[in-house]
Amino acid sequence: LVDSPCSSWVNQDEHGESTRFIGSNRCKTCHETNSSGEQYKIWLNSAHSNAYKTLFSKVAKDFIALKQMDSSNCYKCHTSVSHKPLNEYELKLADDGVSCEACHGAGSRYSTFEIMQDSLAFEMNGGVRGSLEDCYSCHAKDINDKEVCPFQKSNFSAEKEWLKIQHPSTRNRKYLLINNNSIKTNKDTISQKK
């Protein structure tokens, strides 16, 4: 890994240990095979993987000009690092768009095979399971409620949209656990235990 400045380090724990964003290519190493659930391929074929690139489109440039705003407001939802890239390392991370680490946390401490095989170790090393509620930090349930990105054309339902990007866990391909809710990975149905 390339050394990066402090801005690429996040989540300092109680022992002063920091976690660093590592990028989607590191995740790809284990998460691209059919037996692992093809999580990387699912992400790569989603709008999330191109979220950063959209910031350079005519739609985005026109929106920024119309609103007379700084594009730095857009980075929190269009990149995993949540800010304008400050160097070449962060530019590579930003180019990933909204990558695995946007939902699962910066991966430098949990990305080893041994840790990924143990859900408790994953969480103790900075890993995050993710929640459908996390989607609403960028996507508006009701586009009339707040200023929305020009790329969101309609109200957003995390439950519905999850079906487009769901990715089974490596350890248990039948169900993906999210915040103590189990969401079936069958494309035609979604059920949550209450």
XYZ file of C-alpha atoms in Angstrom:
194
model
C 0.000 0.000 0.000
C 1.076 3.518 -0.752
C 1.630 5.744 2.248
C -0.988 8.442 2.549
C -1.535 11.528 4.688
C -3.614 11.642 7.853
C -6.775 12.467 5.913
C -6.905 8.883 4.591
C -6.804 7.534 8.143
C -10.049 7.228 10.051
C -11.560 5.700 13.169
C -8.766 5.925 15.704
C -9.666 3.430 18.448
C -9.156 3.665 22.212
C -5.595 2.326 21.808
C -4.714 5.007 19.264
C -4.694 2.505 16.394
C -5.927 3.949 13.112
C -7.754 2.324 10.231
C -6.994 3.295 6.647
C -9.019 3.086 3.458
C -7.464 0.458 1.204
C -9.598 0.588 -1.950
C -11.846 -1.837 -3.770
C -9.041 -3.702 -5.535
C -7.998 -5.102 -2.168
C -11.576 -6.304 -1.563
C -11.641 -7.798 -5.068
C -8.891 -10.234 -4.103
C -11.337 -12.365 -2.097
C -14.748 -11.085 -3.126
C -14.816 -11.617 -6.880
C -15.403 -15.368 -7.090
C -18.733 -17.133 -7.473
C -18.067 -19.130 -4.305
C -17.631 -15.911 -2.305
C -20.803 -14.329 -3.674
C -19.286 -12.151 -6.425
C -19.633 -9.039 -4.254
C -16.999 -7.154 -6.256
C -18.772 -7.780 -9.583
C -22.102 -6.671 -8.109
C -20.511 -3.429 -6.881
C -18.603 -2.859 -10.151
C -21.842 -3.125 -12.152
C -23.689 -0.727 -9.844
C -24.047 3.045 -10.023
C -21.974 3.242 -6.827
C -18.779 2.313 -8.675
C -19.228 5.311 -10.989
C -20.443 7.809 -8.400
C -17.213 9.861 -8.443
C -17.087 10.001 -12.235
C -20.583 11.511 -12.343
C -19.222 14.619 -10.616
C -17.513 15.547 -13.884
C -20.628 15.187 -16.024
C -22.515 18.078 -17.592
C -25.478 17.373 -15.277
C -23.295 17.779 -12.179
C -21.473 20.858 -13.496
C -24.772 22.541 -14.440
C -26.264 21.728 -11.008
C -23.237 23.150 -9.173
C -23.352 26.310 -11.302
C -27.124 26.712 -10.853
C -26.907 26.290 -7.082
C -23.751 28.437 -6.916
C -22.168 25.854 -4.678
C -18.764 24.308 -4.260
C -18.399 20.754 -5.555
C -16.800 19.775 -2.233
C -20.356 19.263 -0.901
C -20.736 16.349 -3.326
C -17.790 14.236 -2.185
C -19.422 12.910 0.988
C -21.905 10.934 -1.104
C -19.909 10.327 -4.276
C -16.728 8.894 -2.714
C -15.850 6.618 0.180
C -13.293 9.070 1.592
C -16.016 11.766 1.838
C -13.867 14.710 0.780
C -12.072 16.099 -2.251
C -8.956 13.997 -2.902
C -5.841 15.639 -1.493
C -3.211 13.492 -3.212
C -2.717 10.667 -5.713
C -3.592 7.948 -3.183
C -6.893 9.606 -2.301
C -7.618 10.238 -5.984
C -7.385 6.479 -6.587
C -9.732 5.856 -3.647
C -12.158 8.519 -4.897
C -12.104 6.995 -8.368
C -13.655 3.871 -6.797
C -16.757 5.968 -6.167
C -18.890 4.625 -3.338
C -16.921 1.462 -2.676
C -17.138 -1.413 -0.212
C -15.575 0.743 2.493
C -18.351 3.354 2.321
C -20.693 0.837 3.952
C -18.278 -1.565 5.645
C -15.710 0.873 7.059
C -12.087 1.531 6.166
C -10.526 -1.883 5.688
C -6.848 -1.808 6.607
C -7.345 -3.659 9.901
C -10.047 -6.164 8.946
C -9.122 -7.106 5.376
C -7.029 -10.194 6.116
C -8.526 -13.592 5.312
C -8.366 -14.752 8.932
C -10.237 -11.731 10.281
C -12.845 -11.823 7.520
C -13.702 -15.408 8.529
C -14.763 -14.299 12.018
C -17.598 -11.758 12.282
C -16.585 -10.675 15.796
C -12.962 -10.135 14.731
C -14.236 -8.248 11.674
C -16.160 -5.820 13.873
C -13.392 -5.544 16.489
C -11.018 -4.499 13.710
C -13.171 -1.677 12.366
C -15.496 -3.655 10.077
C -19.090 -2.524 9.811
C -21.980 -4.754 8.775
C -23.911 -1.873 7.251
C -27.558 -1.018 7.530
C -30.269 -0.085 5.079
C -30.685 3.096 7.151
C -27.145 4.103 6.134
C -28.419 4.571 2.571
C -30.463 7.568 3.682
C -27.379 9.577 4.580
C -27.103 10.208 0.822
C -30.399 9.122 -0.729
C -33.606 11.023 0.109
C -36.711 9.028 1.046
C -38.727 11.978 -0.210
C -37.072 14.246 -2.759
C -39.262 17.120 -1.567
C -37.849 16.950 1.992
C -34.322 18.209 1.341
C -31.922 19.426 -1.287
C -31.201 16.363 -3.386
C -28.504 15.414 -5.806
C -29.477 15.962 -9.452
C -28.913 12.252 -10.063
C -31.770 11.254 -7.757
C -34.937 11.587 -9.822
C -37.467 9.912 -7.502
C -38.094 8.994 -3.871
C -35.693 6.398 -2.529
C -36.581 3.157 -0.771
C -33.559 1.365 0.674
C -35.510 -1.893 0.885
C -36.352 -1.759 -2.829
C -32.974 -0.479 -4.019
C -31.100 -3.053 -1.910
C -32.481 -5.746 -4.200
C -30.387 -4.251 -7.031
C -27.089 -4.380 -5.132
C -27.560 -7.123 -2.546
C -24.496 -9.233 -2.113
C -24.412 -12.431 -0.069
C -21.910 -12.782 2.703
C -19.020 -15.135 2.124
C -19.700 -17.242 5.214
C -23.420 -17.699 4.675
C -24.704 -17.234 1.131
C -28.350 -17.939 2.010
C -28.821 -14.881 4.232
C -26.994 -11.608 4.627
C -27.163 -10.250 8.157
C -27.687 -6.537 8.499
C -28.149 -5.028 11.965
C -29.805 -8.159 13.361
C -32.249 -8.298 10.435
C -31.869 -11.105 7.948
C -32.571 -10.173 4.370
C -33.085 -13.051 1.952
C -30.745 -12.911 -1.012
C -33.407 -14.341 -3.330
C -33.879 -11.635 -5.988
C -37.676 -11.940 -5.980
C -38.327 -11.545 -2.258
C -37.127 -9.607 0.713
C -38.104 -10.386 4.265
C -36.878 -8.904 7.466
C -37.130 -10.500 10.876
C -38.504 -8.055 13.388
